[in-house]
Amino acid sequence: MTKKQRTIEIINRLKAEYPDADCTLDYREAWKLLVSVRLAAQCTDARVNVVVKGLFEKYPDVEALAAADVADIEAIVKPCGLGHSKAKDISACMKMLRDEYGGNVPEDFDALLGLPGVGRKSANLIMGDVFGKPAIVTDTHCIRLVNRMGLVDHVKEPKKVEMALWKLVPPEEGSDFCHRLVYHGREVCTARTHPYCDRCCLADICKKVDVK
């Protein structure tokens, strides 16, 4: 079985296993997802979803958050860790959205990368979830799983993993595939314990490479 064939089979099996998998960050507007994904760095999505409720109640739109004092933002987002740097990035990002994009999130990958605090993972998440464009989100689950499955060979650098997956994953499947890897990584192919290979739908085609 080639890597391409294995990839397609994995996509199909995960689709059957997690048919409704989607982004685990709660949001209704694109700018809110930008804020949440910045807060999610080294923090669980579950905690972010709790913290942003207070943030968005106090600052309900881009204009309000852009005008907020960084210290006030930091006080609210502190439970997510790295509060000062995250608050600075969020403030600067909202100001740029207000001043350069009329309060809207740009529908362009390079423009997204130009926003403070937005890297390739965040930009891909926005492109896929908000705009329905092809996207590969290389978070920690994605990197761990595709190495174990043998879709990449001992590659841990996110951009290199992303570039490798673009060659294997059909563009229209990328965003949902990455969401399903998150679900599978949390429930079966775990990081902090041995993976539960005995109940994995991919056990017979997984390379089981020992990459932590």
C-alpha positions in Angstrom: 0.0 0.0 0.0 1.5 3.4 -1.0 1.3 6.4 1.3 -1.3 7.9 -1.0 -3.5 4.8 -0.8 -3.0 4.5 3.0 -4.0 8.2 3.3 -7.2 7.7 1.4 -8.1 4.6 3.4 -7.4 6.4 6.7 -9.5 9.4 5.6 -12.4 7.1 4.7 -12.2 5.1 8.0 -12.0 8.2 10.2 -14.9 9.7 8.3 -17.0 6.7 9.2 -15.7 6.8 12.8 -16.2 10.5 13.4 -18.8 11.7 10.9 -19.6 14.9 12.7 -16.1 16.0 13.7 -15.6 19.7 13.5 -13.6 22.5 15.2 -13.7 22.1 19.0 -13.3 25.8 19.6 -16.7 27.5 20.0 -17.3 30.5 17.7 -19.9 32.1 15.6 -17.9 34.8 13.9 -14.5 34.7 12.2 -12.8 37.2 14.5 -13.8 35.2 17.5 -12.1 32.1 16.1 -9.0 34.2 15.6 -9.0 35.2 19.2 -9.8 31.6 20.4 -7.1 30.0 18.4 -4.5 32.4 19.7 -5.6 31.6 23.3 -5.5 27.8 22.5 -1.7 27.8 22.2 -0.5 25.6 25.1 -4.0 25.5 26.5 -7.0 23.2 26.1 -9.8 24.1 23.8 -12.2 23.4 26.6 -10.6 26.0 28.9 -10.5 28.5 26.0 -14.2 28.0 25.4 -14.9 29.0 29.0 -12.6 32.0 29.1 -13.7 33.6 25.9 -17.3 33.8 27.2 -16.3 36.5 29.6 -14.0 38.2 27.1 -16.7 38.4 24.4 -19.4 39.5 26.9 -17.2 42.5 27.8 -16.0 43.2 24.3 -18.7 42.0 21.9 -17.2 43.1 18.6 -13.9 43.9 16.9 -14.2 47.6 17.6 -14.7 47.1 21.3 -11.8 44.6 21.6 -9.5 46.8 19.6 -10.2 49.7 21.9 -9.6 47.6 25.1 -6.6 48.1 27.3 -4.2 45.3 26.9 -4.0 44.9 30.7 -7.8 44.4 30.8 -7.6 41.7 28.1 -4.8 40.0 30.0 -6.7 39.9 33.2 -9.5 37.9 31.5 -7.4 35.6 29.4 -4.8 34.8 32.1 -6.2 31.4 32.8 -5.2 30.3 29.3 -1.5 30.8 30.2 1.0 33.2 28.6 -1.6 35.9 29.3 0.6 39.0 28.5 1.8 37.9 25.1 -1.6 36.5 24.1 -3.3 39.7 25.2 -0.8 41.9 23.2 -1.3 39.8 20.1 -5.1 39.8 20.4 -5.1 43.6 20.9 -2.8 44.2 17.9 -4.7 41.8 15.7 -8.1 43.4 16.4 -6.6 46.9 15.8 -5.3 45.7 12.4 -8.7 44.2 11.5 -10.4 47.5 12.5 -7.9 49.8 10.7 -7.0 47.8 7.6 -9.9 45.4 7.0 -13.0 47.2 8.0 -13.4 44.9 11.0 -13.5 41.8 8.8 -11.2 38.8 8.7 -9.3 38.7 5.4 -10.1 35.7 3.1 -6.5 35.4 2.0 -3.9 33.1 3.5 -1.0 35.5 3.2 -3.0 38.3 4.7 -4.0 36.1 7.6 -0.3 35.4 8.2 0.3 39.1 8.4 -1.9 39.5 11.4 -0.2 39.6 14.8 -0.1 36.2 16.5 -1.4 34.3 13.5 0.8 31.4 12.2 0.3 28.8 9.5 -1.8 26.6 11.8 -4.2 29.4 12.7 -4.4 30.7 9.2 -5.2 27.2 7.8 -7.9 26.8 10.5 -9.5 30.0 9.5 -9.3 29.2 5.8 -10.9 25.8 6.2 -13.5 26.4 8.9 -14.6 30.0 8.1 -14.1 30.2 4.4 -14.4 26.6 3.3 -11.1 26.6 1.5 -8.6 23.8 1.3 -6.6 23.6 4.6 -4.2 21.4 6.5 -4.0 22.3 10.2 -0.9 20.7 11.7 -1.6 20.8 15.4 0.1 18.4 17.9 -2.5 15.7 17.3 -2.0 15.8 13.5 1.8 15.7 13.8 1.8 12.8 16.2 -0.8 10.7 14.4 0.5 11.1 10.8 4.0 10.1 12.1 2.6 7.0 13.8 0.5 6.1 10.8 3.5 6.4 8.5 2.1 9.2 6.4 5.3 11.2 7.2 8.6 9.7 8.3 9.8 11.1 11.7 8.9 14.7 10.7 7.9 17.0 13.6 8.3 20.5 12.1 4.7 21.7 11.5 5.3 23.3 8.1 7.2 20.3 6.8 4.3 18.0 7.9 1.8 20.4 6.3 3.7 20.4 3.0 4.0 16.6 3.0 0.2 16.2 3.7 -0.7 18.5 0.8 0.8 15.9 -1.5 -1.3 13.1 0.0 -4.6 14.5 1.2 -7.2 15.6 -1.4 -7.7 19.4 -1.0 -11.4 19.1 -0.2 -10.7 16.6 2.6 -7.9 18.4 4.4 -9.8 20.5 6.9 -12.2 17.7 8.1 -9.4 15.2 8.1 -7.4 17.3 10.5 -10.5 17.7 12.8 -10.9 14.0 12.8 -7.3 13.5 13.8 -7.9 15.7 16.8 -10.9 13.5 17.9 -8.9 10.3 17.2 -5.9 11.7 19.0 -7.9 12.5 22.1 -9.9 9.3 22.3 -7.7 6.5 20.8 -4.3 7.5 19.6 -3.4 9.3 22.8 -0.2 11.2 23.7 0.1 10.8 27.5 -0.7 7.1 27.5 0.0 4.2 25.2 -2.3 4.5 22.2 -5.4 2.2 22.4 -4.5 0.2 19.3 -6.8 -2.7 20.3 -9.8 -0.5 19.6 -8.4 1.6 16.7 -10.2 1.5 13.4 -6.8 1.9 11.7 -4.9 -0.8 13.5 -4.4 -3.0 10.5 -3.0 -0.3 8.2 -1.2 1.9 10.7 2.6 1.8 10.7 2.6 2.4 14.5 5.7 4.4 14.4 6.8 5.3 17.9 6.7 9.1 17.8 5.6 10.8 20.9 
